[in-house]
PDB file of C-alpha atoms in Angstrom:
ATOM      1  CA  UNK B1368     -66.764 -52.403 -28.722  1.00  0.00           C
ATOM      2  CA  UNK B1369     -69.127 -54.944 -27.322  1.00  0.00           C
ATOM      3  CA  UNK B1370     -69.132 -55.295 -23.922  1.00  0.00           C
ATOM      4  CA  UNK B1371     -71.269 -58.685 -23.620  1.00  0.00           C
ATOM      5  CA  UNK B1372     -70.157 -61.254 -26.150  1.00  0.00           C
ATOM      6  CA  UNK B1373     -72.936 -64.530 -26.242  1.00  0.00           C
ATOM      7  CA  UNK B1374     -71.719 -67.988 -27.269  1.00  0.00           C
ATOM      8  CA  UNK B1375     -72.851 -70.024 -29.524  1.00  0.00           C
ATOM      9  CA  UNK B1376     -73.704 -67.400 -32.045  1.00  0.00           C
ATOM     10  CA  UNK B1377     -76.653 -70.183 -32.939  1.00  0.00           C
ATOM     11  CA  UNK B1378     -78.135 -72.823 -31.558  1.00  0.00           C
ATOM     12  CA  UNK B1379     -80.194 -75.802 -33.292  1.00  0.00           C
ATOM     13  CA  UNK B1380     -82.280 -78.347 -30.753  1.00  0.00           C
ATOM     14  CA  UNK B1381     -85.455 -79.940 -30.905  1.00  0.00           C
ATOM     15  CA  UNK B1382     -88.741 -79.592 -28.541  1.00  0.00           C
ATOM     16  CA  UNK B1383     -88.016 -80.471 -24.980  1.00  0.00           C
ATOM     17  CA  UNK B1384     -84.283 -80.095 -25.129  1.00  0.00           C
ATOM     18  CA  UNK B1385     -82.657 -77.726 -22.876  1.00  0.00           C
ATOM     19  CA  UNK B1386     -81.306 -74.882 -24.537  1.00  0.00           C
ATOM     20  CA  UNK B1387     -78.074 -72.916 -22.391  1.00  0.00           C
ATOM     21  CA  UNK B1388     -76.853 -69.760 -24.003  1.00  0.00           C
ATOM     22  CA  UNK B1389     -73.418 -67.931 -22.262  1.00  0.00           C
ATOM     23  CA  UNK B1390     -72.470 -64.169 -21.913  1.00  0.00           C
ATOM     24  CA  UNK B1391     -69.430 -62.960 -21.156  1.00  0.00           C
ATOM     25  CA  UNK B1392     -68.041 -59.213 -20.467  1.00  0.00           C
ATOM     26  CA  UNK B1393     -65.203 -57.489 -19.495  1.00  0.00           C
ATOM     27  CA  UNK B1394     -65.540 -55.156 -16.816  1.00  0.00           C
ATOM     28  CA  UNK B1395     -67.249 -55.017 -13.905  1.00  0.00           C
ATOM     29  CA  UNK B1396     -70.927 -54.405 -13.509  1.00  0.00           C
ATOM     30  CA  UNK B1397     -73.443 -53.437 -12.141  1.00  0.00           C
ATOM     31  CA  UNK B1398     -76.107 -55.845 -13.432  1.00  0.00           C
ATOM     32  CA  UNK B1399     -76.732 -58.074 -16.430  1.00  0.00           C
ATOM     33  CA  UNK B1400     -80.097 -58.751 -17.936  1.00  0.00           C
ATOM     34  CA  UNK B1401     -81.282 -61.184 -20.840  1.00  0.00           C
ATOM     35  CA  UNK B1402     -83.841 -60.017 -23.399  1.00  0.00           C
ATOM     36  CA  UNK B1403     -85.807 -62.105 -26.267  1.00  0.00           C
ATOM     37  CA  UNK B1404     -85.943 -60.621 -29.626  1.00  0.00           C
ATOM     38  CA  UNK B1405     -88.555 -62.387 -32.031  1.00  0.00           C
ATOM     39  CA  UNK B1406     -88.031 -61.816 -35.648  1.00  0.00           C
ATOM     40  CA  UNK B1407     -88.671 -58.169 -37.078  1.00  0.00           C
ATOM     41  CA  UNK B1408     -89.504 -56.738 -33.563  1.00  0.00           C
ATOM     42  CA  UNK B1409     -88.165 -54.951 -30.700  1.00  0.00           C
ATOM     43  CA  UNK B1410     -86.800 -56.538 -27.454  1.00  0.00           C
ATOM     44  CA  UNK B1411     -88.294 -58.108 -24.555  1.00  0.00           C
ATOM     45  CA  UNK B1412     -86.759 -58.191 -21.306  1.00  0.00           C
ATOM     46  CA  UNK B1413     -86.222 -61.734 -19.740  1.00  0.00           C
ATOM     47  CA  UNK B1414     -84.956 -61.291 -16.548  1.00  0.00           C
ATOM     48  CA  UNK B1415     -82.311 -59.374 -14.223  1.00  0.00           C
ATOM     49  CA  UNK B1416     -79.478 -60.389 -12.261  1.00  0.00           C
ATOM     50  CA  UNK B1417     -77.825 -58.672 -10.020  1.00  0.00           C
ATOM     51  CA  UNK B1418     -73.829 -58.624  -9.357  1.00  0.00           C
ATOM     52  CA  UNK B1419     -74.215 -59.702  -5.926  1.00  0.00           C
ATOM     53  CA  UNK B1420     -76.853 -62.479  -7.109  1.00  0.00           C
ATOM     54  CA  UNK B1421     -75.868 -65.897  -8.369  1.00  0.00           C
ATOM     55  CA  UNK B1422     -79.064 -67.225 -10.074  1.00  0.00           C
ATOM     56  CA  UNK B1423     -82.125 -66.082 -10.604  1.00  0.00           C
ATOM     57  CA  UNK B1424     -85.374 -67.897 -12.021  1.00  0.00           C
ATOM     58  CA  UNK B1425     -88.130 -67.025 -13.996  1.00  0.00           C
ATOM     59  CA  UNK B1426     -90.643 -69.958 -14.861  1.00  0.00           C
ATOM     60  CA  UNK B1427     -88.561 -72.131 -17.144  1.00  0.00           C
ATOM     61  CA  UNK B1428     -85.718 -69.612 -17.647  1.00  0.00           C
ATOM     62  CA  UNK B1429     -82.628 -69.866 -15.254  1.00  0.00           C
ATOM     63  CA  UNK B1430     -79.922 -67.432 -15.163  1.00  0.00           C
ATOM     64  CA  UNK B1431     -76.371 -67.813 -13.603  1.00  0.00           C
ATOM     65  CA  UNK B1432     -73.663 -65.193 -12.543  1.00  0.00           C
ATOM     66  CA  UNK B1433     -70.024 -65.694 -12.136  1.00  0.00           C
ATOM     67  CA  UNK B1434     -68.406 -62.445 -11.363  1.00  0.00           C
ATOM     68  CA  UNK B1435     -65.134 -63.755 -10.786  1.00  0.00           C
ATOM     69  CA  UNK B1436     -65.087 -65.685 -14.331  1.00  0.00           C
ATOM     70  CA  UNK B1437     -66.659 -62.241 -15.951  1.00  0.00           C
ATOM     71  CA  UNK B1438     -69.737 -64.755 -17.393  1.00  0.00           C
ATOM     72  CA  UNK B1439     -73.514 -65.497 -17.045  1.00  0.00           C
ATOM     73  CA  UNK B1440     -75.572 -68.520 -18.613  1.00  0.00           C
ATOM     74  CA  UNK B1441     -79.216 -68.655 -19.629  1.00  0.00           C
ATOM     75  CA  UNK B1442     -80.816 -71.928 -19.272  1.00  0.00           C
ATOM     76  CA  UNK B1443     -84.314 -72.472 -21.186  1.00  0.00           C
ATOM     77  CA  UNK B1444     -85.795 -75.690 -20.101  1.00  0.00           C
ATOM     78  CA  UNK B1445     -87.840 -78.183 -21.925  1.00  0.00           C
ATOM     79  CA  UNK B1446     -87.826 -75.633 -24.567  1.00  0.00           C
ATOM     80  CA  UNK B1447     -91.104 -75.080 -27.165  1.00  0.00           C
ATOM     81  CA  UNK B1448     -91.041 -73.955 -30.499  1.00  0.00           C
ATOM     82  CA  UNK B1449     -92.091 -70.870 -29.869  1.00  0.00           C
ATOM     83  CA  UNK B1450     -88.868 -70.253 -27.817  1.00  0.00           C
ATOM     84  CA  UNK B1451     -87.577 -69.541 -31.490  1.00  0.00           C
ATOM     85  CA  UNK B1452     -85.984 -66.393 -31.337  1.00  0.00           C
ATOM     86  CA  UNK B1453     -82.704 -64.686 -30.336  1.00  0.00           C
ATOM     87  CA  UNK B1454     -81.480 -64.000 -27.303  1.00  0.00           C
ATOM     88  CA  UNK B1455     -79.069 -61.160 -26.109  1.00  0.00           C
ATOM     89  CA  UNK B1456     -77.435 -60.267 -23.164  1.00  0.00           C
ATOM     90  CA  UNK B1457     -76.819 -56.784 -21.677  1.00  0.00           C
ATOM     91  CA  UNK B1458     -74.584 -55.424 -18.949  1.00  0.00           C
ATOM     92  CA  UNK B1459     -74.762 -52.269 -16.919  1.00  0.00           C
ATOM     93  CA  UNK B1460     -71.397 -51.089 -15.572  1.00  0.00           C
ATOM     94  CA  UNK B1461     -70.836 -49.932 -12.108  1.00  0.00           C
ATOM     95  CA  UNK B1462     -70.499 -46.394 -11.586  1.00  0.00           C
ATOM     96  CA  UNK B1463     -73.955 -44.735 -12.040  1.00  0.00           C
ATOM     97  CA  UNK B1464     -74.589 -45.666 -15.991  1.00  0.00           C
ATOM     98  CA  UNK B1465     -77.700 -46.502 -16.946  1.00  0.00           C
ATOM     99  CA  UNK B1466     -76.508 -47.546 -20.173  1.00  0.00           C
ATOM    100  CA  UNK B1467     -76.621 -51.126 -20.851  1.00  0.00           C
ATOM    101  CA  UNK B1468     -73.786 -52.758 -23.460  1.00  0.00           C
ATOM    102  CA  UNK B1469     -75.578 -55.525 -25.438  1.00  0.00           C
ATOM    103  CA  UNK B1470     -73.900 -58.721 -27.265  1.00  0.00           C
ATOM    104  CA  UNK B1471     -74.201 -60.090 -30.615  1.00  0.00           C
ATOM    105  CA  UNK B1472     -77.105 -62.778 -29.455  1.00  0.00           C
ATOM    106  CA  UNK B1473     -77.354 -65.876 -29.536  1.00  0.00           C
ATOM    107  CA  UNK B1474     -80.029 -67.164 -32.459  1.00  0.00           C
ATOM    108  CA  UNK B1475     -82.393 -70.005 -30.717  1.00  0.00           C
ATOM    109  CA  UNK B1476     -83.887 -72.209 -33.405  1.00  0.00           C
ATOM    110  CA  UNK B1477     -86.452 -75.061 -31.580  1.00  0.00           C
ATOM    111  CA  UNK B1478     -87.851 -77.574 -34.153  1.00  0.00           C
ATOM    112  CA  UNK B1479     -91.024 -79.297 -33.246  1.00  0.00           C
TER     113      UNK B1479
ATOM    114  CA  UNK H1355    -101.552 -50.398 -21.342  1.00  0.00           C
ATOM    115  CA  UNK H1356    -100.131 -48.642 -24.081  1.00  0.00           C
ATOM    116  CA  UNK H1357     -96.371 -49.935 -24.693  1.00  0.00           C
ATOM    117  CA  UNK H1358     -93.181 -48.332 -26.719  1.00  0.00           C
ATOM    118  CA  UNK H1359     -94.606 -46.998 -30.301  1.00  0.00           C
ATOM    119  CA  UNK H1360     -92.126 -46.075 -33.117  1.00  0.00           C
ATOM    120  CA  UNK H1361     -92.950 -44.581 -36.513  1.00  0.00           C
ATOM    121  CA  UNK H1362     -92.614 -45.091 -39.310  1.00  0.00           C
ATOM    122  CA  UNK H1363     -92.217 -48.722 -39.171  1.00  0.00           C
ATOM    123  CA  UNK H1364     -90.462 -48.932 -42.369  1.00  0.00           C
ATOM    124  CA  UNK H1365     -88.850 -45.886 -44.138  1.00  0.00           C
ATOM    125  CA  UNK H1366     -86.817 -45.435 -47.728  1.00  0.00           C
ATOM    126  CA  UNK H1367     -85.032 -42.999 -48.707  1.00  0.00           C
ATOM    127  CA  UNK H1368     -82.362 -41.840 -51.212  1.00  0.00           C
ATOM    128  CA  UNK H1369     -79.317 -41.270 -50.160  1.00  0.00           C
ATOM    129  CA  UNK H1370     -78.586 -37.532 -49.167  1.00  0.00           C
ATOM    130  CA  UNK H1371     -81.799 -36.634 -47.887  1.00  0.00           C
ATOM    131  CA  UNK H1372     -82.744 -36.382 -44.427  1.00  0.00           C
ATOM    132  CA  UNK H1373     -85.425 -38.515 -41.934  1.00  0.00           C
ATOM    133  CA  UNK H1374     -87.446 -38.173 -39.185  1.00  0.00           C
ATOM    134  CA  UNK H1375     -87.729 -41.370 -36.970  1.00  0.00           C
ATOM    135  CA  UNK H1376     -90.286 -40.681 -34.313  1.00  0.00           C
ATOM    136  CA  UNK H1377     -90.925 -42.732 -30.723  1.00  0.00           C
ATOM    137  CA  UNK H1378     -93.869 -42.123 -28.005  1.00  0.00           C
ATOM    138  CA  UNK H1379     -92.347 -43.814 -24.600  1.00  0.00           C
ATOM    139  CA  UNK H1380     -94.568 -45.880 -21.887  1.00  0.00           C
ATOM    140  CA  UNK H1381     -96.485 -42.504 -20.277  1.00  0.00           C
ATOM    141  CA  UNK H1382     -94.819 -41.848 -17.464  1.00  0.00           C
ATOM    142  CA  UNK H1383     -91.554 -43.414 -18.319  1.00  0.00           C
ATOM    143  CA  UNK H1384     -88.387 -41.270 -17.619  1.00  0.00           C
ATOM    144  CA  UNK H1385     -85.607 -42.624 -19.630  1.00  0.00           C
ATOM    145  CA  UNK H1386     -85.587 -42.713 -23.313  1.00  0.00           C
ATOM    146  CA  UNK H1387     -82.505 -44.727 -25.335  1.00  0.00           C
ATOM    147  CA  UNK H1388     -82.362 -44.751 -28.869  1.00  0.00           C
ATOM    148  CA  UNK H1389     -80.011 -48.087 -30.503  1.00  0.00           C
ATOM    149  CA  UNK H1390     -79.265 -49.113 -33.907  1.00  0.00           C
ATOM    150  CA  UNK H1391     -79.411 -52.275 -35.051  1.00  0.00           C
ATOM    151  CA  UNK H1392     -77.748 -53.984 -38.597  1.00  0.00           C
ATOM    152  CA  UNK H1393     -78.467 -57.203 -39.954  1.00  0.00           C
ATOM    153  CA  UNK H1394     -77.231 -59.831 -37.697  1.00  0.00           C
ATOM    154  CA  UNK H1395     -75.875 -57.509 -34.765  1.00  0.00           C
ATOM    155  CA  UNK H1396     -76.325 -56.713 -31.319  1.00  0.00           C
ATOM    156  CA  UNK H1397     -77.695 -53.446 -29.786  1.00  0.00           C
ATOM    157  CA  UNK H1398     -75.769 -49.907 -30.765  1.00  0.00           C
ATOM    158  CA  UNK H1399     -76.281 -47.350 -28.179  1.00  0.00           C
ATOM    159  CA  UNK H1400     -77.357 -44.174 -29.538  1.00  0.00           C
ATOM    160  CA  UNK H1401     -78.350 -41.442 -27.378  1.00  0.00           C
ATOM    161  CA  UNK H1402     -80.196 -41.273 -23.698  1.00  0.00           C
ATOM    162  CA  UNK H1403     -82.223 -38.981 -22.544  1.00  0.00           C
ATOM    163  CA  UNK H1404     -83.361 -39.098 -17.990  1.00  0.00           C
ATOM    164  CA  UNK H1405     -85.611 -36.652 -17.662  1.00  0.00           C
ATOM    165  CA  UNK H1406     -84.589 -32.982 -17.728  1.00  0.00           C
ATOM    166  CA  UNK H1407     -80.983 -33.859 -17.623  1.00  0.00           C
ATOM    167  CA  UNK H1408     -79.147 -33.044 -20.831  1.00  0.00           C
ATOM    168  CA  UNK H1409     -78.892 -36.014 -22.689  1.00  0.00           C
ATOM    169  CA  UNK H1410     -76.009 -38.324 -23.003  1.00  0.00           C
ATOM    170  CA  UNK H1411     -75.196 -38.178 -26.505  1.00  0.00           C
ATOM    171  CA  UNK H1412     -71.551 -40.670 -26.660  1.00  0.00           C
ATOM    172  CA  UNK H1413     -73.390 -43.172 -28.581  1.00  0.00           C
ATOM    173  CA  UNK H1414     -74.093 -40.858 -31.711  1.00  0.00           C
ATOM    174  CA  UNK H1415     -72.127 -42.111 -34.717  1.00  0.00           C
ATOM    175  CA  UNK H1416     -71.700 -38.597 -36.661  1.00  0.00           C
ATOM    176  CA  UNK H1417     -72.731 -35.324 -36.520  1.00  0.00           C
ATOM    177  CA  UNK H1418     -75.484 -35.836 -39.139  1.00  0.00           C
ATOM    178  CA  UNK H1419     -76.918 -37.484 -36.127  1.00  0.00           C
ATOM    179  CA  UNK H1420     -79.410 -36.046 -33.079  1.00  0.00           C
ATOM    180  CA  UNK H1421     -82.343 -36.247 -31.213  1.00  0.00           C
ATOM    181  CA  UNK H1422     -84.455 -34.208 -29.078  1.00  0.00           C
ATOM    182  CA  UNK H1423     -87.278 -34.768 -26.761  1.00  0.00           C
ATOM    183  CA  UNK H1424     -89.941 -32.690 -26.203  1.00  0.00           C
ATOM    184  CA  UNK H1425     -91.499 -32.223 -23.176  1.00  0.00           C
ATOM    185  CA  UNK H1426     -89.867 -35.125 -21.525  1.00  0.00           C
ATOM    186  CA  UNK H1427     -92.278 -37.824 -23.564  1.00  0.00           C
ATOM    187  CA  UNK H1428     -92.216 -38.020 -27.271  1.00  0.00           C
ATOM    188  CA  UNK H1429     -88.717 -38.072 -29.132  1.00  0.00           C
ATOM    189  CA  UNK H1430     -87.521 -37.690 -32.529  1.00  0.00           C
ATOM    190  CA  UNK H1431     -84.422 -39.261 -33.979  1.00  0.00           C
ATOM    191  CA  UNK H1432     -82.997 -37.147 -36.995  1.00  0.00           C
ATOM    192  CA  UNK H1433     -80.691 -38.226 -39.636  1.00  0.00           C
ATOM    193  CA  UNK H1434     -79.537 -35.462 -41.538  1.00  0.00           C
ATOM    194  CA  UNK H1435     -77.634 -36.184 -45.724  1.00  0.00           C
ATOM    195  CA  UNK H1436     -78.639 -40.273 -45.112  1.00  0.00           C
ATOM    196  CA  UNK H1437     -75.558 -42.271 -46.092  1.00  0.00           C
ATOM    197  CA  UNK H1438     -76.103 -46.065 -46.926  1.00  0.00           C
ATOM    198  CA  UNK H1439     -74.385 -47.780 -43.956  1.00  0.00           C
ATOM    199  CA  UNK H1440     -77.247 -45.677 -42.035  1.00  0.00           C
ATOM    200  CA  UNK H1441     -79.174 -48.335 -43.421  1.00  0.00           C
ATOM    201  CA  UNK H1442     -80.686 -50.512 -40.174  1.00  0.00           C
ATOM    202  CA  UNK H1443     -83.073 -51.010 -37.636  1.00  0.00           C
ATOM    203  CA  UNK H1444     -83.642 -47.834 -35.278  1.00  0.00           C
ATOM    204  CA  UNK H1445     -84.710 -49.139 -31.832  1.00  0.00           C
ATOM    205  CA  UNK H1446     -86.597 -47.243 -29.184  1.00  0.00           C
ATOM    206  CA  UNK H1447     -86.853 -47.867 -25.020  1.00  0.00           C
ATOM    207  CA  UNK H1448     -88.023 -46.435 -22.529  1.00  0.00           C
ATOM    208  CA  UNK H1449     -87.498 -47.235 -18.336  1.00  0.00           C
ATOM    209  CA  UNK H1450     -89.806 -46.293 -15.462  1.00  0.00           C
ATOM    210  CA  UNK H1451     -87.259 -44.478 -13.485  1.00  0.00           C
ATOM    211  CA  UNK H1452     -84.166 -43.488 -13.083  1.00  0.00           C
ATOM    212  CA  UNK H1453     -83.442 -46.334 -10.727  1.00  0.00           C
ATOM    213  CA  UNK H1454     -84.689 -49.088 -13.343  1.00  0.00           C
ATOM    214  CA  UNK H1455     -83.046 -51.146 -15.590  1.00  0.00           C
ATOM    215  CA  UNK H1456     -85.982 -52.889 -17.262  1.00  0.00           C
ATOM    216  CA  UNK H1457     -86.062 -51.802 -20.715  1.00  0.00           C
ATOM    217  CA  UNK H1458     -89.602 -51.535 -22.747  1.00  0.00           C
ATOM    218  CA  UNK H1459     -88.720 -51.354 -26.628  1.00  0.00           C
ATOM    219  CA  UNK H1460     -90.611 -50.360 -29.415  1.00  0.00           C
ATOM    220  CA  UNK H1461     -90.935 -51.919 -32.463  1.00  0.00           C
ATOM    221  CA  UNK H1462     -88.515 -50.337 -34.530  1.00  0.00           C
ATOM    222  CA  UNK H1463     -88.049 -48.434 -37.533  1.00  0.00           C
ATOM    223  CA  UNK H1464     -86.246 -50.040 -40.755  1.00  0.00           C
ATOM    224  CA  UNK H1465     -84.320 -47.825 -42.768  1.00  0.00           C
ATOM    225  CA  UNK H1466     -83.103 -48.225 -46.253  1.00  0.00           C
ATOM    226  CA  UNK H1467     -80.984 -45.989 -47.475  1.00  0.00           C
ATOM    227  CA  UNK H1468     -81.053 -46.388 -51.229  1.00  0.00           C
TER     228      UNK H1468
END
């Protein structure tokens, strides 16, 4: 069963929009990360957050944590076609797993 | 420097007959995870290996399923009497250390089972 679920399933804007894409799980964990995954290839990670964390940035990428509503956002800012791409979150569960439970995604489509 | 390699990159077969999906890790990278991925879907967990610790195989859909790693770098996925709904994208990662949680992935390995 998927652990992380993403919402929306796909998202439409144009260049320079903001772009937010949510996560949410179901039990409690350890960390959540955010990876990129361009069309035909593997992964890249994004960025980490951990439980005890409440946002974290990384250049134009801003990630939220609510542990008490069992959800995380990702915010892209002023977002560039080559932001194109979809976007997954994964959670690691407490208790020693390194084994991270990844969503559905969230398919990012930026129109210039 | 060098990141996640995975070979073949594409791969058909017939159905029945077995494959060979093959991934070289970051050097120096501990942890190995293999995932499946179908059309449209998230990330299926596969198999982990962490170091010389027997690997943690939950993830493996079948028995026709397994992997090995040899020593503690290059691993092999093997999927024995293919069935079509083995049909997807076989992912390969790899993470620094134990500790880490940053995952480097490959570039997969598309399988059509035919």
């Amino acid at each position: 069963s998927q652990q992380g679920e993403e919402d929306p399933q796909a998202l439409s804007i144009q260049e320079g929009e903001n772009a937010t894409m949510n996560c949410s799980y179901k039990t409690s964990i350890n960390n959540l990360q955010w990876y990129r995954q361009n069309s035909g290839r593997g992964l890249v990670h994004l960025i980490l957050i951990r439980s005890n964390e409440r946002e974290k940035h990384s250049g134009r990428l801003r990630v939220t944590l609510d542990t008490s509503k069992k959800s995380s956002s990702l915010l892209i800012t002023a977002s560039r076609a080559a932001d194109t791409a979809s976007y997954f979150c994964a959670t690691v569960p407490w208790g020693g797993s390194y084994i991270p439970t990844f969503g559905r995604g969230t398919s990012l489509i930026v129109h210039p | 420097g060098a990141g996640v390699s995975q070979s073949p990159s594409n791969k058909v077969t017939e159905k029945g007959k077995d494959v060979e999906l093959r991934c070289d890790p970051i050097s120096g990278h501990t942890a190995l995870y293999w995932y499946r991925q179908s059309l449209g879907q998230g990330l299926e967990f596969l198999i982990y290996f962490q170091g010389n610790s027997a690997p943690d195989k939950s993830g493996l859909p079948s028995d026709r399923f397994s992997a090995e790693r040899t020593g503690g770098s290059v691993s092999t996925l093997t999927i024995q009497r293919t069935q079509q709904e083995d049909s997807a994208v076989y992912l390969c990662a790899s993470t620094r250390t134990s500790g880490s949680y940053e995952q480097y992935f490959g570039p997969g390995t598309r399988l059509t089972v035919t």
